[in-house]
mmCIF file of C-alpha atoms and ligand atoms in Angstrom:
data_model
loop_
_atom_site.group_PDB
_atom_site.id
_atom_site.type_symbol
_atom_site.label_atom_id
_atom_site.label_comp_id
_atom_site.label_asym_id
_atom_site.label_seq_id
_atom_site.Cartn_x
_atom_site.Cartn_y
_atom_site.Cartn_z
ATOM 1 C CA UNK Z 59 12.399 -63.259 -66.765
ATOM 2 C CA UNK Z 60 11.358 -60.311 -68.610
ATOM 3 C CA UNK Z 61 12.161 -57.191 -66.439
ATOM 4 C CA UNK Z 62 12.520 -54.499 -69.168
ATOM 5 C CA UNK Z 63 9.534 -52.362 -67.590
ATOM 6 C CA UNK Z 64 11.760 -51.560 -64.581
ATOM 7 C CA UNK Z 65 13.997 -49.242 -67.329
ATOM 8 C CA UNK Z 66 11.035 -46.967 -67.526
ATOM 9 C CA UNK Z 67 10.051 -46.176 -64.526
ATOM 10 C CA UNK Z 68 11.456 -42.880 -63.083
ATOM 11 C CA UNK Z 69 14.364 -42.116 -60.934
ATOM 12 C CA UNK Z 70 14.142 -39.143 -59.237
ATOM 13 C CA UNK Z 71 15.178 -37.810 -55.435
ATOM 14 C CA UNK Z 72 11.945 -36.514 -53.826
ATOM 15 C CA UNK Z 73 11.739 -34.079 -51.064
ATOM 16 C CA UNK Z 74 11.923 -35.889 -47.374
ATOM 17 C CA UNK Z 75 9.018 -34.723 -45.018
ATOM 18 C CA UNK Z 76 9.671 -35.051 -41.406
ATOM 19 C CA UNK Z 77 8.827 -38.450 -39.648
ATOM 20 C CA UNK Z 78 5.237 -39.063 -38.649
ATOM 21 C CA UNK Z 79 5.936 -41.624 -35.659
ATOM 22 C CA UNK Z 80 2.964 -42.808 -33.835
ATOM 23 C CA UNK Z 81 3.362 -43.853 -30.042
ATOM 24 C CA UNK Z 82 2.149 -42.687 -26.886
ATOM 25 C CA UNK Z 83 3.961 -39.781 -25.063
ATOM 26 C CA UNK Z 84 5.182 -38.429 -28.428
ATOM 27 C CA UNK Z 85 6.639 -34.648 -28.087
ATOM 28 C CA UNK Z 86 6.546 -33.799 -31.850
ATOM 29 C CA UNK Z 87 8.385 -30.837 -32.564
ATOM 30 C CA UNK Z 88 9.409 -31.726 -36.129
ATOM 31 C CA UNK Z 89 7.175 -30.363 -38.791
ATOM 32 C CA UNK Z 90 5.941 -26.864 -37.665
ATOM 33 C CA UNK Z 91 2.206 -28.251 -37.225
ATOM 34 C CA UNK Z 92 0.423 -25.958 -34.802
ATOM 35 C CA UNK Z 93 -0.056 -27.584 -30.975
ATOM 36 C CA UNK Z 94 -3.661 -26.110 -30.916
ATOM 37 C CA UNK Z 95 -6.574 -27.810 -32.405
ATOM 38 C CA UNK Z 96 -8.537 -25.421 -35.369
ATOM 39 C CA UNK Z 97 -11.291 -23.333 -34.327
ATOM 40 C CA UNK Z 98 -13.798 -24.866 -32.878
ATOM 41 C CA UNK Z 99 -16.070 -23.564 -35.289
ATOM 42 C CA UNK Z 100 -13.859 -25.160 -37.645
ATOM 43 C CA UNK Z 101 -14.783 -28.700 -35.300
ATOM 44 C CA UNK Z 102 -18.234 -27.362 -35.497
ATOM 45 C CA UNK Z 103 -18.615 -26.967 -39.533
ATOM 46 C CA UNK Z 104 -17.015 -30.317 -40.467
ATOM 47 C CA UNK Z 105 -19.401 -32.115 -38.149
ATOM 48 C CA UNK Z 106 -22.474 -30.750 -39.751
ATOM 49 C CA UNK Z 107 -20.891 -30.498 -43.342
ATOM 50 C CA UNK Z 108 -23.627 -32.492 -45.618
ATOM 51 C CA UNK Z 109 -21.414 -35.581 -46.597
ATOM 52 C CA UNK Z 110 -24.232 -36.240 -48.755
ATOM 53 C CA UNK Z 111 -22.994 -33.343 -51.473
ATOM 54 C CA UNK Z 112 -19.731 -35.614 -51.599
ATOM 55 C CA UNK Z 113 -21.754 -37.070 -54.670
ATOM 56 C CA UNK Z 114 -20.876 -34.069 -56.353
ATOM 57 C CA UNK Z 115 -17.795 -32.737 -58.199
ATOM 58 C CA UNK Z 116 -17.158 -29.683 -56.348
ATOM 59 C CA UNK Z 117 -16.531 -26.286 -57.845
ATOM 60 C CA UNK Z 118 -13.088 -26.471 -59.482
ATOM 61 C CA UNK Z 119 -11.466 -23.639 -58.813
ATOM 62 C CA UNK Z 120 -12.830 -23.667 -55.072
ATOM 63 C CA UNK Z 121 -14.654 -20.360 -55.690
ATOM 64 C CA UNK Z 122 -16.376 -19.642 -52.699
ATOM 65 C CA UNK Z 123 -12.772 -19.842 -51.177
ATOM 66 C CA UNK Z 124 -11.190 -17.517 -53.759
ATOM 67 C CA UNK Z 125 -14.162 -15.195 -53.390
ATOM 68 C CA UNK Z 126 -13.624 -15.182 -49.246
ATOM 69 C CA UNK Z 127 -9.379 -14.583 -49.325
ATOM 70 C CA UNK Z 128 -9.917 -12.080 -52.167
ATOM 71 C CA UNK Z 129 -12.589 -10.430 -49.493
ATOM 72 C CA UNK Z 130 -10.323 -10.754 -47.318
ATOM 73 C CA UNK Z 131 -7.467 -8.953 -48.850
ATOM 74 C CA UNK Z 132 -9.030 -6.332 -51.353
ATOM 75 C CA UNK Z 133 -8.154 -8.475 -54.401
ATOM 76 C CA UNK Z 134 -10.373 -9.623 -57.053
ATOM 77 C CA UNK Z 135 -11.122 -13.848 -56.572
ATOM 78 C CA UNK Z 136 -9.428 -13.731 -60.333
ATOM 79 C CA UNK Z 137 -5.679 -12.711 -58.600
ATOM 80 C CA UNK Z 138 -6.574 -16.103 -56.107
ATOM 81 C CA UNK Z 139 -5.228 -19.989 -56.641
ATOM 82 C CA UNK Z 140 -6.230 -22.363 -53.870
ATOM 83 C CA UNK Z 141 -4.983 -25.613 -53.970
ATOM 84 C CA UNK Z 142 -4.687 -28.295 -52.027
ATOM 85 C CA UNK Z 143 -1.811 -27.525 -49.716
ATOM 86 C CA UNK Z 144 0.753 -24.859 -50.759
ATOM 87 C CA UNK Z 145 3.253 -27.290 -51.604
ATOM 88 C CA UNK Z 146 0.792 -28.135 -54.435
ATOM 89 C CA UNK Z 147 0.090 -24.585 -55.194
ATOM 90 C CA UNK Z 148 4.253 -24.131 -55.069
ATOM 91 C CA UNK Z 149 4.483 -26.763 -57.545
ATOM 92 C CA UNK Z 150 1.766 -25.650 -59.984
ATOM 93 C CA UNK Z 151 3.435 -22.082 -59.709
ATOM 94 C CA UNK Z 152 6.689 -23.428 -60.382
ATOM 95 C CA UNK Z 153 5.464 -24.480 -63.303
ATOM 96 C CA UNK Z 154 3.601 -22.030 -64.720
ATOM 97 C CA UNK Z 155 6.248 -19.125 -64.070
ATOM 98 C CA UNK Z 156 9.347 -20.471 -64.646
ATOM 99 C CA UNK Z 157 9.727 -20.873 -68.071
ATOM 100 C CA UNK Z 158 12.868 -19.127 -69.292
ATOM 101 C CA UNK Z 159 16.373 -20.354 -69.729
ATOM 102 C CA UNK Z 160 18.256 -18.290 -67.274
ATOM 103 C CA UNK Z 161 18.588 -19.989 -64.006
ATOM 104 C CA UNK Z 162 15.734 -19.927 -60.836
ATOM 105 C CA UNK Z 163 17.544 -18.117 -57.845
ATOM 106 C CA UNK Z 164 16.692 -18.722 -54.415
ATOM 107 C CA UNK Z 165 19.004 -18.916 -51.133
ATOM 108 C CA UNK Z 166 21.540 -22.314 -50.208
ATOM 109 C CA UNK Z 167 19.587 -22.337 -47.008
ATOM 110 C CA UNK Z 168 15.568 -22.361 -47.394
ATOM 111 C CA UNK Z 169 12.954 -24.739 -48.141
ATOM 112 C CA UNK Z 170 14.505 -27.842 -49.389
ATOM 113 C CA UNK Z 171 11.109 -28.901 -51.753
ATOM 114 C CA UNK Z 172 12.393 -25.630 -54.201
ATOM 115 C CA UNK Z 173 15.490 -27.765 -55.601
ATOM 116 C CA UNK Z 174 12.934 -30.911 -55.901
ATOM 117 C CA UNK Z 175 10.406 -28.877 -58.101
ATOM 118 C CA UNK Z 176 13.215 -27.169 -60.491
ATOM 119 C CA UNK Z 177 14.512 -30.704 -60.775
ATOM 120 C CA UNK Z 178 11.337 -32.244 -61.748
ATOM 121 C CA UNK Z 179 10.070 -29.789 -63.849
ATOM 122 C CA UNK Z 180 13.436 -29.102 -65.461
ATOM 123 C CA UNK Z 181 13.706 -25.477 -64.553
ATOM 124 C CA UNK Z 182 17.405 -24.542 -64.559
ATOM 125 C CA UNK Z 183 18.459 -22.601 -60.706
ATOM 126 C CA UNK Z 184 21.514 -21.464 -59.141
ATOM 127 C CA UNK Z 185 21.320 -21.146 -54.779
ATOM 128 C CA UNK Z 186 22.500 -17.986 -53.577
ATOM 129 C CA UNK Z 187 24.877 -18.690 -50.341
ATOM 130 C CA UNK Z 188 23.199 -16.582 -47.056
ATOM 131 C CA UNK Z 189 25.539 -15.189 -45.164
ATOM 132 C CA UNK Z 190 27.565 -15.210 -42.114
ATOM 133 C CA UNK Z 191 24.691 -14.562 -40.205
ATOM 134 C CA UNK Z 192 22.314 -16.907 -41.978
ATOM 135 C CA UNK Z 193 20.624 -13.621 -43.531
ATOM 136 C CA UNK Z 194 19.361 -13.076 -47.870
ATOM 137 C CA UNK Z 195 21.946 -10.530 -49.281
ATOM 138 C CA UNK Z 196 19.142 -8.902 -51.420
ATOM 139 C CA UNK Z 197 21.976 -7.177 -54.052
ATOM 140 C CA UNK Z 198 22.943 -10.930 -54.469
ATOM 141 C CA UNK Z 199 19.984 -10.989 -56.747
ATOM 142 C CA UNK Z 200 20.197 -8.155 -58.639
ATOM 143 C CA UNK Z 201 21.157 -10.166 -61.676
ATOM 144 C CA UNK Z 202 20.111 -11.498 -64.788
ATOM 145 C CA UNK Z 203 17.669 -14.412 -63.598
ATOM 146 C CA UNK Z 204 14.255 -16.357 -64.511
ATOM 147 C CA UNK Z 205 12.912 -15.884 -61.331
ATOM 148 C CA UNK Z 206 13.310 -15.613 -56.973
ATOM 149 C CA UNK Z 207 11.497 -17.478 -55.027
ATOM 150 C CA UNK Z 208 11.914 -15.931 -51.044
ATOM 151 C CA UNK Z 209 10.513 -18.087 -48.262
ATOM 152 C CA UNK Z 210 9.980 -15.030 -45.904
ATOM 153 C CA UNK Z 211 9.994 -15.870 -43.033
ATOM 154 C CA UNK Z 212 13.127 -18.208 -44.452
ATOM 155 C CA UNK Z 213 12.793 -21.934 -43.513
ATOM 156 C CA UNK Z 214 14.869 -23.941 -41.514
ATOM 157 C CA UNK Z 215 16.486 -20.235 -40.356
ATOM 158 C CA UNK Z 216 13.563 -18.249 -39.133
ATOM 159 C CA UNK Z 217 14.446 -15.278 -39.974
ATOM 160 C CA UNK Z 218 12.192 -12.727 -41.647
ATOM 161 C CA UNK Z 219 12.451 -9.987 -43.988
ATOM 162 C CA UNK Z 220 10.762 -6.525 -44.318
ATOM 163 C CA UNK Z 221 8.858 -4.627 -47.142
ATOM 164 C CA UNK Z 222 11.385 -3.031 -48.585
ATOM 165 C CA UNK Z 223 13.795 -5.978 -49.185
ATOM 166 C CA UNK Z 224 10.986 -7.696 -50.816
ATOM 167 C CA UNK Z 225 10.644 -4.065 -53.514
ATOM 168 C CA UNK Z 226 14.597 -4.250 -53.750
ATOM 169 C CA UNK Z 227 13.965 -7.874 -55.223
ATOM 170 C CA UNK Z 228 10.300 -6.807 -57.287
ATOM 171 C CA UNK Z 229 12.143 -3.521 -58.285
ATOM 172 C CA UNK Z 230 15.700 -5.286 -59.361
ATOM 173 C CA UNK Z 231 14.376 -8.176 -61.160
ATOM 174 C CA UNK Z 232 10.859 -6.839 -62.873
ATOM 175 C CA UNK Z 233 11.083 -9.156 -65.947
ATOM 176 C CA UNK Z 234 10.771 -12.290 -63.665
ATOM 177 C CA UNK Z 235 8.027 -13.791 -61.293
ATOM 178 C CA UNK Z 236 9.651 -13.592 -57.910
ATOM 179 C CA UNK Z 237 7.296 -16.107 -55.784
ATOM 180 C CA UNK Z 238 7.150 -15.042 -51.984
ATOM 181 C CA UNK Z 239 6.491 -18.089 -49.597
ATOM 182 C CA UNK Z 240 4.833 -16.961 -46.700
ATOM 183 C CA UNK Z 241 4.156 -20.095 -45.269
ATOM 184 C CA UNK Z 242 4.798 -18.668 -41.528
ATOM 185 C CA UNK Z 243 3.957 -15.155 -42.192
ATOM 186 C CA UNK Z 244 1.483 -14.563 -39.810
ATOM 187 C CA UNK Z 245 4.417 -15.407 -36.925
ATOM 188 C CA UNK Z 246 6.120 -12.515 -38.583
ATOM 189 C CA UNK Z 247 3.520 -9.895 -38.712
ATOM 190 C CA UNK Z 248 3.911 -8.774 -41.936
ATOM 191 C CA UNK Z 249 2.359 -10.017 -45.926
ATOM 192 C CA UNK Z 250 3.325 -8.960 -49.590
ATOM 193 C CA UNK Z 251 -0.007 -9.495 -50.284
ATOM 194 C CA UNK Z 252 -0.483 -5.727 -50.357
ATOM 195 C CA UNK Z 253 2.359 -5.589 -52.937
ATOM 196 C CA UNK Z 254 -0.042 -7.155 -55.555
ATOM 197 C CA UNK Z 255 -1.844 -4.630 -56.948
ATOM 198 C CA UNK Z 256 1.667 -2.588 -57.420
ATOM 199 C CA UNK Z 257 3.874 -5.206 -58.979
ATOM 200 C CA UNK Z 258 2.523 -7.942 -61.306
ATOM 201 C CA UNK Z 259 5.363 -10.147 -61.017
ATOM 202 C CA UNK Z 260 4.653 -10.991 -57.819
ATOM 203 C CA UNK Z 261 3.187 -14.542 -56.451
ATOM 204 C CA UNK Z 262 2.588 -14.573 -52.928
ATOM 205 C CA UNK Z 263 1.693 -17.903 -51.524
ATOM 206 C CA UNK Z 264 0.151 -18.669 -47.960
ATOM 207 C CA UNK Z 265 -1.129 -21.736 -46.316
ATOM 208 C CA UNK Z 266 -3.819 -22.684 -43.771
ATOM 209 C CA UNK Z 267 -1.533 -25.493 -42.524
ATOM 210 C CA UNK Z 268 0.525 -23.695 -39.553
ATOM 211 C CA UNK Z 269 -1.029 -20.307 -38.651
ATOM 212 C CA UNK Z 270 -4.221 -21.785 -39.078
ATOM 213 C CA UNK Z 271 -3.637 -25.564 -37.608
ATOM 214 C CA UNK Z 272 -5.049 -27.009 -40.840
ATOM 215 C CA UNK Z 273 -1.997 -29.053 -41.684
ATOM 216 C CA UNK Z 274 -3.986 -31.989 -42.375
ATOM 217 C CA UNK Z 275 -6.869 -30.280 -44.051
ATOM 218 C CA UNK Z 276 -4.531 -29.325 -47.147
ATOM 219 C CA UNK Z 277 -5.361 -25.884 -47.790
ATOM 220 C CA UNK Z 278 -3.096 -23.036 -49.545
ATOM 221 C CA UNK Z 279 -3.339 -20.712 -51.748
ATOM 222 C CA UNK Z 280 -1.554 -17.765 -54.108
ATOM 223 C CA UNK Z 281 -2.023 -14.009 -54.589
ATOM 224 C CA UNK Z 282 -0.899 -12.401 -57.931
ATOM 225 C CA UNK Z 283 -1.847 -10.633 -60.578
ATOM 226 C CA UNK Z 284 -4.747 -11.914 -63.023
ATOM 227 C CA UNK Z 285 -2.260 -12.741 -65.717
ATOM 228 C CA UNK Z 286 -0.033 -15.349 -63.653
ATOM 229 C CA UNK Z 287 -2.980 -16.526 -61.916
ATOM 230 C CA UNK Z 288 -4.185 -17.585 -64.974
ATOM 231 C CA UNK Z 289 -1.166 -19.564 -66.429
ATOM 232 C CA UNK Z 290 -1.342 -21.241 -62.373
ATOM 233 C CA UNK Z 291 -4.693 -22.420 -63.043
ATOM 234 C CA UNK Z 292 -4.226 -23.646 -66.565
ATOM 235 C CA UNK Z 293 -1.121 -25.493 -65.651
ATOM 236 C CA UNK Z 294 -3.790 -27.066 -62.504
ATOM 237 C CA UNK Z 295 -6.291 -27.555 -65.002
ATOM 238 C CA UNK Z 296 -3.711 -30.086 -67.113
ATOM 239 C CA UNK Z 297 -3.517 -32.260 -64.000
ATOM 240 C CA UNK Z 298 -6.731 -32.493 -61.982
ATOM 241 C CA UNK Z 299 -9.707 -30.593 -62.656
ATOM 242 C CA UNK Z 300 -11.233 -30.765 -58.915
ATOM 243 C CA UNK Z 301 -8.206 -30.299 -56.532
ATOM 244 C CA UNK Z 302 -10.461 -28.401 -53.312
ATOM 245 C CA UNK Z 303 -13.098 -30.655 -52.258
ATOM 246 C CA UNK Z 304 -15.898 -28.996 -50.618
ATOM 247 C CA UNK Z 305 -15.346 -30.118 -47.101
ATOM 248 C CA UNK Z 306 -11.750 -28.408 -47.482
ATOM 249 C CA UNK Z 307 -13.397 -25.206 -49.219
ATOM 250 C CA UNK Z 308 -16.087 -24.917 -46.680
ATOM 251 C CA UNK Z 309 -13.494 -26.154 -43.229
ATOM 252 C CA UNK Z 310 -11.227 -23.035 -44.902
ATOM 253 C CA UNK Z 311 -13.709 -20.452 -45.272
ATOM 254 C CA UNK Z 312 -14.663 -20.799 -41.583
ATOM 255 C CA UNK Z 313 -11.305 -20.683 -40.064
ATOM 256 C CA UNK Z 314 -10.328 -17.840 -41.683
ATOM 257 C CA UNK Z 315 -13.583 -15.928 -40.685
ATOM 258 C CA UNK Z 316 -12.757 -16.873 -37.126
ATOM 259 C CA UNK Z 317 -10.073 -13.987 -36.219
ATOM 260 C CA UNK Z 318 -10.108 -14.216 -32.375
ATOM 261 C CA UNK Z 319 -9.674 -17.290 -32.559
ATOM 262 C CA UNK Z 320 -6.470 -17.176 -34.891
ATOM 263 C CA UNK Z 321 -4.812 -14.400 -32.692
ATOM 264 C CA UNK Z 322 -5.593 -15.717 -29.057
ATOM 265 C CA UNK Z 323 -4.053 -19.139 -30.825
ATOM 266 C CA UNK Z 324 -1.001 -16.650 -33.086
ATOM 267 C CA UNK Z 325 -0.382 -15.044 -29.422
ATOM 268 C CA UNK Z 326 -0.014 -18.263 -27.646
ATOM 269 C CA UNK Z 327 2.438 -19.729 -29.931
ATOM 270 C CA UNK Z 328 4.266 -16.508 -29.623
ATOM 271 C CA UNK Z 329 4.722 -16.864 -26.066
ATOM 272 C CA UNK Z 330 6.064 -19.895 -25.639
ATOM 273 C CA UNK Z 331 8.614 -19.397 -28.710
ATOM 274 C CA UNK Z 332 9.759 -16.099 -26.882
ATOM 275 C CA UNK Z 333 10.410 -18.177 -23.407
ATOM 276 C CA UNK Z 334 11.983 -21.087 -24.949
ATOM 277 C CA UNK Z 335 14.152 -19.014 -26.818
ATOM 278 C CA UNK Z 336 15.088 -17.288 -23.796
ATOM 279 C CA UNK Z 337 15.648 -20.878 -21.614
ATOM 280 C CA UNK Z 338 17.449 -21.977 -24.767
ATOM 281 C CA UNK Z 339 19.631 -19.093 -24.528
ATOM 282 C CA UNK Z 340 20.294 -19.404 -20.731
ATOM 283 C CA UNK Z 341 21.466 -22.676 -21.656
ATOM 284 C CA UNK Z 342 24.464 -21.568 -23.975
ATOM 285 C CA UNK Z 343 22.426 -21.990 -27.239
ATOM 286 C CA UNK Z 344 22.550 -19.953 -30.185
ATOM 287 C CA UNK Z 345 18.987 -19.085 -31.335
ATOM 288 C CA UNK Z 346 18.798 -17.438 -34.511
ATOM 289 C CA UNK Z 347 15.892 -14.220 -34.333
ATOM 290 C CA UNK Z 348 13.068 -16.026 -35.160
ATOM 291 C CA UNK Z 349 9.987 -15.097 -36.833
ATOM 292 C CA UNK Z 350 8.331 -18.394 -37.421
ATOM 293 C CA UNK Z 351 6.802 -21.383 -35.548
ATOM 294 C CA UNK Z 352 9.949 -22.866 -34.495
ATOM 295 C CA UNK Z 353 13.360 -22.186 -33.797
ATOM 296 C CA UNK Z 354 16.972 -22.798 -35.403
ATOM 297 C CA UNK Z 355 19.239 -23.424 -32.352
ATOM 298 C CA UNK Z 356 22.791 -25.001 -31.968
ATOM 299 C CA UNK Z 357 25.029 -25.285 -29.059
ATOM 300 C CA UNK Z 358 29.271 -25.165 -28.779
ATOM 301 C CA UNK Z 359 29.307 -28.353 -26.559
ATOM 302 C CA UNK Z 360 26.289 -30.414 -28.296
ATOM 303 C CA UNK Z 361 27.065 -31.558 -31.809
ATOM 304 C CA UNK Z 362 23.317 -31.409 -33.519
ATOM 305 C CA UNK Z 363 23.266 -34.651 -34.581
ATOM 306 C CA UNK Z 364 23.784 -36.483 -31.574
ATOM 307 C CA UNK Z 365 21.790 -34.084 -29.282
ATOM 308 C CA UNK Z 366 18.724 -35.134 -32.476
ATOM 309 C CA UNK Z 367 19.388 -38.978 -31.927
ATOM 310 C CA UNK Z 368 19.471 -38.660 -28.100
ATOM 311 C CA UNK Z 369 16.145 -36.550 -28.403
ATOM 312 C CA UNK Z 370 14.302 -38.707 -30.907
ATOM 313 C CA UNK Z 371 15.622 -41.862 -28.494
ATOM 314 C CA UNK Z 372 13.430 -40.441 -26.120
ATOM 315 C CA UNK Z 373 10.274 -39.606 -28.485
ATOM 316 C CA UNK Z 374 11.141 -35.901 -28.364
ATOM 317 C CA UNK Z 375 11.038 -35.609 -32.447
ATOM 318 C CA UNK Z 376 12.806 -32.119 -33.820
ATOM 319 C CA UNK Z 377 14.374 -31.996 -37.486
ATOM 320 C CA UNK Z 378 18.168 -32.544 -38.659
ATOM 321 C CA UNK Z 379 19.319 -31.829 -41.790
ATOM 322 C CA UNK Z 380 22.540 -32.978 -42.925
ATOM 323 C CA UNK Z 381 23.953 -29.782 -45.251
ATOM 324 C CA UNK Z 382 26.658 -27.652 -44.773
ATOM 325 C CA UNK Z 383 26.628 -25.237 -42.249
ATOM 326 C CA UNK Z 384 23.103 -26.123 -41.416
ATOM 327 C CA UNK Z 385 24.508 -29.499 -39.673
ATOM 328 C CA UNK Z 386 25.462 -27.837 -36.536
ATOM 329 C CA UNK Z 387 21.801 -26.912 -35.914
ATOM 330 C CA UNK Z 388 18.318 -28.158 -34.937
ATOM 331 C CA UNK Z 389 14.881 -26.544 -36.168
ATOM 332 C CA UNK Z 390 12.805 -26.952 -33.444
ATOM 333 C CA UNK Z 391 8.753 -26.270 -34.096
ATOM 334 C CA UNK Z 392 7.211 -24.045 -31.099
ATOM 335 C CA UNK Z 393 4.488 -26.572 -29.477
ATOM 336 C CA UNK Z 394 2.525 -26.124 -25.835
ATOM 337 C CA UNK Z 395 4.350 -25.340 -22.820
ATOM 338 C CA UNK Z 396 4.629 -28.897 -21.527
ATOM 339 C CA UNK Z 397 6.268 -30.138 -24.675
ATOM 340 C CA UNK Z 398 8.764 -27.421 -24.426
ATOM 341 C CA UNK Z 399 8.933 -28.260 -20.820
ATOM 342 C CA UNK Z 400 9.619 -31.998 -21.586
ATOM 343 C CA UNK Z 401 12.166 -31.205 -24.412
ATOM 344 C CA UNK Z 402 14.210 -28.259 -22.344
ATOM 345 C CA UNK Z 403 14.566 -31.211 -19.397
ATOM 346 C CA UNK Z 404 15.936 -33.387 -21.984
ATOM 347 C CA UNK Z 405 18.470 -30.872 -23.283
ATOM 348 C CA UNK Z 406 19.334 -30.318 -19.605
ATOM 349 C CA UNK Z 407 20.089 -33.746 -18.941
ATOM 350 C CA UNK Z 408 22.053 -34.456 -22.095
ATOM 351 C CA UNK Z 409 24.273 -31.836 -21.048
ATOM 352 C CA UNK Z 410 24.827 -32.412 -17.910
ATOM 353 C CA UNK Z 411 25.609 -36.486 -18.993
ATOM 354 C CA UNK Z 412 27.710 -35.287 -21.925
ATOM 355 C CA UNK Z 413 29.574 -32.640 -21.321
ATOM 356 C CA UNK Z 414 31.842 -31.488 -18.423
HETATM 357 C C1 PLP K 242 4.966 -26.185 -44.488
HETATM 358 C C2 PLP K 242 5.517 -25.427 -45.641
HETATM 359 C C3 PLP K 242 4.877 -25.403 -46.879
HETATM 360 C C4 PLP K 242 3.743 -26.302 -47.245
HETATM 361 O O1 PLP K 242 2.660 -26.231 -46.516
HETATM 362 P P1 PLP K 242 1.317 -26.962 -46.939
HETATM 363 O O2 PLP K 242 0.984 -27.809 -45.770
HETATM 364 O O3 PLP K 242 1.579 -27.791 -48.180
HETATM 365 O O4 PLP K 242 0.389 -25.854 -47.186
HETATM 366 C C5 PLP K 242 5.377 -24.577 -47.862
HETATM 367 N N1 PLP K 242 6.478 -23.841 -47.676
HETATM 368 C C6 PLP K 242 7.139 -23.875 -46.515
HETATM 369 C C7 PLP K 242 8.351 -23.047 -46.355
HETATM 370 C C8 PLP K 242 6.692 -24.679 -45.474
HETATM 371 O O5 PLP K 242 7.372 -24.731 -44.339
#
């Protein structure tokens, strides 16, 4: 039997996304996707897009989307990447910034795709620990490095950081690309975006997927200077000319003209994440400060891992992750009312059956 071939293909550990499980009932609180449909102009556009066009290559650097978020923020469309998704856009960036030989720092505790990337592309990193209280110790990076990547607000923690840490990190390392992943920034209130006129080593990335309740239209995109911009595109541009098609450039353009819409929807989510945190905190739990879409909660009498089996038995889905220190925890994504309704009766009952 000639099985050779098999000693070629690759071996690698790819990042885990949280379960997609399809059945009736389902409270799905495990992925940060926003409970709220897009705007319904959003509905509106994609009806009446002209599928026809589809015979087309679109644009490939999604121009009229560049052209709206530079609008949007004062920049140039040349210091704009969209790509499809900003794990994509993450990846690409990864790439094309992290090319010297002293280790990639980031935090023990953040977005667990940052580790997959450096791996694949074989960029060399060192985790910084956070500490006691789950926060970045910004001096911890004021060291030789070949690059920071923040996710601010930090992900599974929740916890957000101001302007000033971010130009302790800018102003500390200036001869590396520190990449700022704002993937729930607008639950925090505050960008770097601003920041990227003033320091060119800085990469912002944001994505249409959470603030935006996009997550399955794939839409992300980068702010930098014109320089690093570049090298993003060119490293896009050596693995698929035409990553935007022009139902996802068109569906984006519209939701992000359609501010009432995105702050009735921000101030909704923000409700319900302040009252569950306070129910959750009646309850004995410890919520970390959140700034995000969802919460990172433990409890002294409810091991994590068997309050997440005894949710999930009941199709109330939340995410577990198995590290160090981070075991004793749940991140639970902010949905509607009745979902947090549903999943706070749950918790109730566990406790009451489990512990005495
Ligand atoms: C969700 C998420 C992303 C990726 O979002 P996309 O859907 O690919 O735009 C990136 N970073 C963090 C921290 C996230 O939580």
């Amino acid at each position: 039997m000639a099985d050779g071939w098999r000693k070629n293909l690759i071996d690698l550990e790819p990042y885990v996304p949280g379960e997609q499980r399809s059945v009736p009932g389902l409270v799905k609180l495990n992925t940060n996707e926003n409970p709220y449909p897009p705007s319904p102009q959003v509905l509106y556009a994609v009806r009446n897009f002209d599928a026809a066009s589809l015979r087309k290559y679109p644009n490939p650097t999604g121009e009229a989307l560049r052209t709206a978020i530079g609008a949007r923020y004062g920049v140039s469309p040349d210091c704009v990447f969209v790509g499809n998704g900003s794990d994509e856009v993450l990846a690409f960036a990864f790439r094309a910034v992290f090319n010297g030989s002293l280790p990639v720092l980031f935090p023990d505790i953040t977005y667990s795709f940052y580790p997959v990337w450096c791996r694949f592309f074989g960029i060399p990193f060192e985790t910084v620990p956070l500490d006691g209280d789950f926060r970045i110790a910004a001096y911890e990076y004021e060291r030789p490095n070949g690059g920071i990547v923040l996710c601010n607000p930090n992900a599974p923690t929740g916890i957000g950081e101001g302007q000033e840490f971010v130009e302790y990190l800018l102003k500390t390392s200036p001869d590396s690309v520190v990449i700022v992943d704002e993937a729930y920034g607008d639950f925090g209130g505050w960008s770097a975006v601003g920041l990227t006129g003033t320091y060119e080593n800085l990469l912002v990335c944001r994505t249409l997927s959470k603030s935006y309740s996009l997550a399955g239209l794939r839409v992300g995109y980068l702010v930098g200077s014109r320089e690093a911009i570049a090298a993003v595109t060119a490293v896009k541009d050596c693995v698929n000319s035409y990553t935007m098609s022009n139902l996802a450039v068109e569906a984006a353009i519209v939701a992000l003209k359609d501010e009432a819409y995105f702050q009735a929807n921000l101030e909704r989510v923000l409700r319900t994440r302040y009252q569950t945190m306070n129910r959750l905190r009646a309850l004995g739990f410890t919520v970390l400060d959140s700034q995000a879409n969802f919460i990172f909660v433990s409890h002294p009498d409810a091991p994590a891992q068997a309050l997440y089996e005894y949710l999930g038995a009941r199709n109330i889905l939340v995410r577990w992750f198995a590290g160090p220190r981070v075991r004793d925890f749940l991140r639970i994504s902010i949905g509607m009312d009745a979902d947090m309704e549903t999943l706070l009766a749950a918790i109730e009952a566990y406790l009451k059956e489990k512990t005495v």
